[in-house]
PDB file of C-alpha atoms in Angstrom:
ATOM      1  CA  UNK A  18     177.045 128.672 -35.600  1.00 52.00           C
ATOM      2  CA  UNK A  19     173.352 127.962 -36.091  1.00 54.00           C
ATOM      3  CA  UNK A  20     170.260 127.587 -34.300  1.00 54.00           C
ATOM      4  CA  UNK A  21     169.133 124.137 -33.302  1.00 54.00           C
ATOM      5  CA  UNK A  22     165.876 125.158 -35.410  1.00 75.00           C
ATOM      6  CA  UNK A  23     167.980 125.210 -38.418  1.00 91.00           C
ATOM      7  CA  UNK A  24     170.496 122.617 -38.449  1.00 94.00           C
ATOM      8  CA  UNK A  25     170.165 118.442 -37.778  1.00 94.00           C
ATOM      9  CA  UNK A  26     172.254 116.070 -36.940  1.00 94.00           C
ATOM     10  CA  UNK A  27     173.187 113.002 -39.407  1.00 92.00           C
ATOM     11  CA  UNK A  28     172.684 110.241 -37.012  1.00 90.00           C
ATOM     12  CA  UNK A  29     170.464 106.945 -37.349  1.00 87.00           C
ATOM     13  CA  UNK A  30     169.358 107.470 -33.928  1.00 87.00           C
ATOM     14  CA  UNK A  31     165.690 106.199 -32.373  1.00 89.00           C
ATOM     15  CA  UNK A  32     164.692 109.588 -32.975  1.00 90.00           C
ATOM     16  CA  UNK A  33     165.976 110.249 -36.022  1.00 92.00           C
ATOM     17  CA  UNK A  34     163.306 111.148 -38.998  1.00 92.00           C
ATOM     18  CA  UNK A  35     164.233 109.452 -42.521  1.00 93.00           C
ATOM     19  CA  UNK A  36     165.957 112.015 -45.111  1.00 91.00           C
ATOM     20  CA  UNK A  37     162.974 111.546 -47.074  1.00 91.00           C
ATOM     21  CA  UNK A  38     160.787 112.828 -44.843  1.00 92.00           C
ATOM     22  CA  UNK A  39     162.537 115.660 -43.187  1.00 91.00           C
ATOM     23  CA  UNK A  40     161.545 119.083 -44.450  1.00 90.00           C
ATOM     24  CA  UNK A  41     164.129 121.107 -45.262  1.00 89.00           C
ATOM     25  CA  UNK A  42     162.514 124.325 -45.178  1.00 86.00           C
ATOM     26  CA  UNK A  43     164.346 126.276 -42.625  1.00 88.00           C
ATOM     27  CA  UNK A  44     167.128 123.832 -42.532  1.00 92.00           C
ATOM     28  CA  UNK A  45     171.027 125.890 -43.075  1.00 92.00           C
ATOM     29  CA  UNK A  46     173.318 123.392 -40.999  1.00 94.00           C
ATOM     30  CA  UNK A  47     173.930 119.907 -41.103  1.00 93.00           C
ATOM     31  CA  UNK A  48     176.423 118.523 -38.164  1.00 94.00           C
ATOM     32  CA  UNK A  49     178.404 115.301 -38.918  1.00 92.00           C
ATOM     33  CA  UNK A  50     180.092 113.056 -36.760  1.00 91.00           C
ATOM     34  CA  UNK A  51     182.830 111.685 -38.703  1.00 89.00           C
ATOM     35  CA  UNK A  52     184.212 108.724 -36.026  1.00 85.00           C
ATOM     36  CA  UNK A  53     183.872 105.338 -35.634  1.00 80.00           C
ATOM     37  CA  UNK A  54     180.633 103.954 -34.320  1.00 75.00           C
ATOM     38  CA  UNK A  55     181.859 103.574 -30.767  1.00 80.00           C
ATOM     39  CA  UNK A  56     183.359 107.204 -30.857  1.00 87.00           C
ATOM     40  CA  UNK A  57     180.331 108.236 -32.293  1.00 86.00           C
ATOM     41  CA  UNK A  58     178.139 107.485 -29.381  1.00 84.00           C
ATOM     42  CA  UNK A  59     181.166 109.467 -27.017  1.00 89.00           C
ATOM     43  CA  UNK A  60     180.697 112.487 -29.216  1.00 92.00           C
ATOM     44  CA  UNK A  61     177.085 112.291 -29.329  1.00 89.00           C
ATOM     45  CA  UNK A  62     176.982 113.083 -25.562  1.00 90.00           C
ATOM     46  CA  UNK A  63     178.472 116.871 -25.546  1.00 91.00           C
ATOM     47  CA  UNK A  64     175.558 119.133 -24.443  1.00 90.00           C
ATOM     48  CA  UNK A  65     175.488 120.514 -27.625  1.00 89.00           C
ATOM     49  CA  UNK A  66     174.232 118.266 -30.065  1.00 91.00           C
ATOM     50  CA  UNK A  67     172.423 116.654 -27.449  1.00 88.00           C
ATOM     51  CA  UNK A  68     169.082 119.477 -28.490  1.00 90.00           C
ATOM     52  CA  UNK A  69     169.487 119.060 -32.103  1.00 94.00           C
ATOM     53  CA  UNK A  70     166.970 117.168 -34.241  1.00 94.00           C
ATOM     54  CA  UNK A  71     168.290 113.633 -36.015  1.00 93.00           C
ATOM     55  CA  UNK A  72     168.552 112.786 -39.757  1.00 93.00           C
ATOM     56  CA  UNK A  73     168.767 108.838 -41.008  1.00 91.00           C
ATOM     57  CA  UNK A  74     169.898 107.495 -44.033  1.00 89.00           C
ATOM     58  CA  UNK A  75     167.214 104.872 -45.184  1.00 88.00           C
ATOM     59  CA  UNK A  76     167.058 102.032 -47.482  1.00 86.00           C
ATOM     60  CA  UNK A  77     170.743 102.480 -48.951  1.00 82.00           C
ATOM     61  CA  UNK A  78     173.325  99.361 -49.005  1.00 73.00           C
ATOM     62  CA  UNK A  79     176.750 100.386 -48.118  1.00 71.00           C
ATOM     63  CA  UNK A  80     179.345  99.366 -51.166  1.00 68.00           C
ATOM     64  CA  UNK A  81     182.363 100.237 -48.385  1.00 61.00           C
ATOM     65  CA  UNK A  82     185.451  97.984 -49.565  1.00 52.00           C
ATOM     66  CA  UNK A  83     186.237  97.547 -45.631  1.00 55.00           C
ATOM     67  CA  UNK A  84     183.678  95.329 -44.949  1.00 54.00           C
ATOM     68  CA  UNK A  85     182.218  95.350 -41.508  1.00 54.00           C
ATOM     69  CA  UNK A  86     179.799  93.030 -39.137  1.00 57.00           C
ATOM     70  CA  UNK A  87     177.478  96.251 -38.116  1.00 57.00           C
ATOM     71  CA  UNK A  88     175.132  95.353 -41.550  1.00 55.00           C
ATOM     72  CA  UNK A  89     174.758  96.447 -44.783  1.00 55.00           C
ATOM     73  CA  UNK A  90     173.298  99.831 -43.940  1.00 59.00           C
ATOM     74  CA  UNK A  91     175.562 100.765 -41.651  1.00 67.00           C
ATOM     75  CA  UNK A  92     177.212 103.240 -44.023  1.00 79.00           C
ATOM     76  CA  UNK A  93     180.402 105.058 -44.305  1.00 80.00           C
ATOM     77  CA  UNK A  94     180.646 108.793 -43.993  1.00 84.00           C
ATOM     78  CA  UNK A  95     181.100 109.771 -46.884  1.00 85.00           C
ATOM     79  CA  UNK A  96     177.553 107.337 -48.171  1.00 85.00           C
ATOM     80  CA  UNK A  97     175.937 109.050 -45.955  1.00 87.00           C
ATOM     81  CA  UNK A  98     176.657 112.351 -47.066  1.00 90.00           C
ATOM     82  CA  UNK A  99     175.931 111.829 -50.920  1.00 89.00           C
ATOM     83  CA  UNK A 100     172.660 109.908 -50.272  1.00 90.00           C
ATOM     84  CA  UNK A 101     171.751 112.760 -47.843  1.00 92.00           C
ATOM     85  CA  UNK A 102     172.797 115.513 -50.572  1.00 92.00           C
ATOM     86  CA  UNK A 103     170.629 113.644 -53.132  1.00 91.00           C
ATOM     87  CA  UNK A 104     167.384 113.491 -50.496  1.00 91.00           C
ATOM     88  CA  UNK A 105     167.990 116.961 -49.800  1.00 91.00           C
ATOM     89  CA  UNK A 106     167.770 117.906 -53.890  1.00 93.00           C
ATOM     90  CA  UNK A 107     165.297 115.372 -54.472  1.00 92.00           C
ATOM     91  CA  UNK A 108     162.843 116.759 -51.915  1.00 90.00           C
ATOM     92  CA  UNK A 109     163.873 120.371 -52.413  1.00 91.00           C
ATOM     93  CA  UNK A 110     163.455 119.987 -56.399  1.00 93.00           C
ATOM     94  CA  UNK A 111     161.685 117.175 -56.831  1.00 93.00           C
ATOM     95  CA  UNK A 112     164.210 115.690 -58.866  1.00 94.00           C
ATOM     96  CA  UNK A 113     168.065 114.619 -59.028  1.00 93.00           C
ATOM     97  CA  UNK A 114     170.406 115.248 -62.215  1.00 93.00           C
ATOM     98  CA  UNK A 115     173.947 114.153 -60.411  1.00 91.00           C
ATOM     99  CA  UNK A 116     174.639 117.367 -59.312  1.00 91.00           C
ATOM    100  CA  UNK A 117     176.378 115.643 -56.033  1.00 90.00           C
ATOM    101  CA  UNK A 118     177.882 112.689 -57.788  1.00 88.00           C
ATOM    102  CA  UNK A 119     181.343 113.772 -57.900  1.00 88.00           C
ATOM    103  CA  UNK A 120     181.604 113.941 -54.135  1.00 86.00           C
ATOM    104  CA  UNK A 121     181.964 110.054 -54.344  1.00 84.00           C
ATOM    105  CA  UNK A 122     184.455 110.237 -57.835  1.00 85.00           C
ATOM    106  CA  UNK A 123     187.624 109.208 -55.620  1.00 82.00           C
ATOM    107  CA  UNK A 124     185.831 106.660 -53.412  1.00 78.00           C
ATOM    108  CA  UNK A 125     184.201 104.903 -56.579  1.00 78.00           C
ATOM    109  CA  UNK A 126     187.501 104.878 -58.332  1.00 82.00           C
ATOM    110  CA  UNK A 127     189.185 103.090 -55.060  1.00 80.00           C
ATOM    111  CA  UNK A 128     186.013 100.876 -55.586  1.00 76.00           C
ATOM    112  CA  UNK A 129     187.230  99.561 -59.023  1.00 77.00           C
ATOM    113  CA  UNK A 130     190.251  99.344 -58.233  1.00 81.00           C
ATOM    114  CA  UNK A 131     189.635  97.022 -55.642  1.00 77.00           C
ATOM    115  CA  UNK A 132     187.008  94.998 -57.606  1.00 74.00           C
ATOM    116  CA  UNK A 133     190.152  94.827 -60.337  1.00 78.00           C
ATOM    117  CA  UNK A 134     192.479  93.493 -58.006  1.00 81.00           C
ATOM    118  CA  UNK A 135     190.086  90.618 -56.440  1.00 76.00           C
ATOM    119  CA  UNK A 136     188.966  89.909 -60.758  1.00 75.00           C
ATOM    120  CA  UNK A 137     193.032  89.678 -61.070  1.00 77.00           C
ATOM    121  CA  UNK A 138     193.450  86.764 -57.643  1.00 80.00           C
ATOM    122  CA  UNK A 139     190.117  85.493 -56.921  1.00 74.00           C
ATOM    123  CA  UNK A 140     192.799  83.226 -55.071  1.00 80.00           C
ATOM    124  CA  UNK A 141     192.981  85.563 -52.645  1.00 75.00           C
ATOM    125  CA  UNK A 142     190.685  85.121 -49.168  1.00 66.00           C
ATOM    126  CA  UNK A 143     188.953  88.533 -47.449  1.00 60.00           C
ATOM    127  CA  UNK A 144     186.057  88.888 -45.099  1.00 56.00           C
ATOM    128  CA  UNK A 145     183.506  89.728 -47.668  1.00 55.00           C
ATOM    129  CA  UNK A 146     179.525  90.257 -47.635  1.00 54.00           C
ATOM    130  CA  UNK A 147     177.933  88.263 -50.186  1.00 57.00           C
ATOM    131  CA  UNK A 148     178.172  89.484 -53.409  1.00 56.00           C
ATOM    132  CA  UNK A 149     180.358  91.525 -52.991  1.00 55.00           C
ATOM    133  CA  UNK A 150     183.335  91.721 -55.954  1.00 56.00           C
ATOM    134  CA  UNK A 151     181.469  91.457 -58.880  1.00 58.00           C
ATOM    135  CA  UNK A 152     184.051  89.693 -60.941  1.00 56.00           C
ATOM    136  CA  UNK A 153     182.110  89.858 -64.368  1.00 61.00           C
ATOM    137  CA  UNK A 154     181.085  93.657 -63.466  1.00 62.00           C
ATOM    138  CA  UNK A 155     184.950  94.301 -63.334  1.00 54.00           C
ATOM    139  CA  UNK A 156     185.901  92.238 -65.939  1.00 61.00           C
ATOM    140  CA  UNK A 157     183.311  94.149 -68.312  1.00 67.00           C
ATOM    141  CA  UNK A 158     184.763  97.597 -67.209  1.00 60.00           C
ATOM    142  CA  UNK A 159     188.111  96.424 -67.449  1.00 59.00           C
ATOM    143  CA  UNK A 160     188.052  95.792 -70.865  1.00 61.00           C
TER     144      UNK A 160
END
């Protein structure tokens, strides 16, 4: 359940206000459309998200191992949720100590463990953004 009044919608729509500028007084539900980007835009059509407010992720750089063409802030779910979950504690509190860090423990593991693999055959040939294994990053936490 919920009001429209008290939840938003994660989506970087044209309407969409900026995480850090949303307040959150008031605010109890947060809907998520966990898709692709084409399914995304299906789902976003049912009547009943079409009255809620939008929430945007802004300024992050996605670190997503499946790199895509959509740009570098097109982020995955779960980014989205963990930069949202700090916003929301940073402009609630005024401050954040990690208290949502260990939602993204598993995905930043699977992280290393990909930079680890590329350190181990930079060989190898992937559609990579620039930058983006960090061979003497890995090399330094591998050791």
């Amino acid at each position: 359940g919920g009001r429209s009044g008290d939840t938003v919608l994660l989506f970087p729509s044209e309407r969409s206000v900026d995480a850090r500028d949303l307040d959150w007084r008031g605010v109890k539900h947060l809907v998520v459309i966990e898709s692709t980007w084409i399914t995304s835009n299906q789902i976003l059509r049912d009547r009943k998200l079409q009255s809620l407010p939008h929430v945007k992720i802004t300024g992050e750089q996605t670190t997503f191992w499946r790199y895509h063409h959509h740009g570098e802030e097109c982020l995955s779910t779960l980014e989205c949720l963990f930069h949202l979950l700090r916003q929301y504690q940073i402009q609630t509190t005024g401050s954040y100590a990690g208290q949502y860090d260990d939602i993204v423990f598993y995905y930043a593991h699977c992280y290393r463990a990909i930079q680890l693999y590329y350190l181990g055959r930079p060989d190898r040939t992937f559609v990579h953004k620039q930058s983006y294994i960090h061979y003497q990053r890995a090399a330094d936490h591998a050791a």
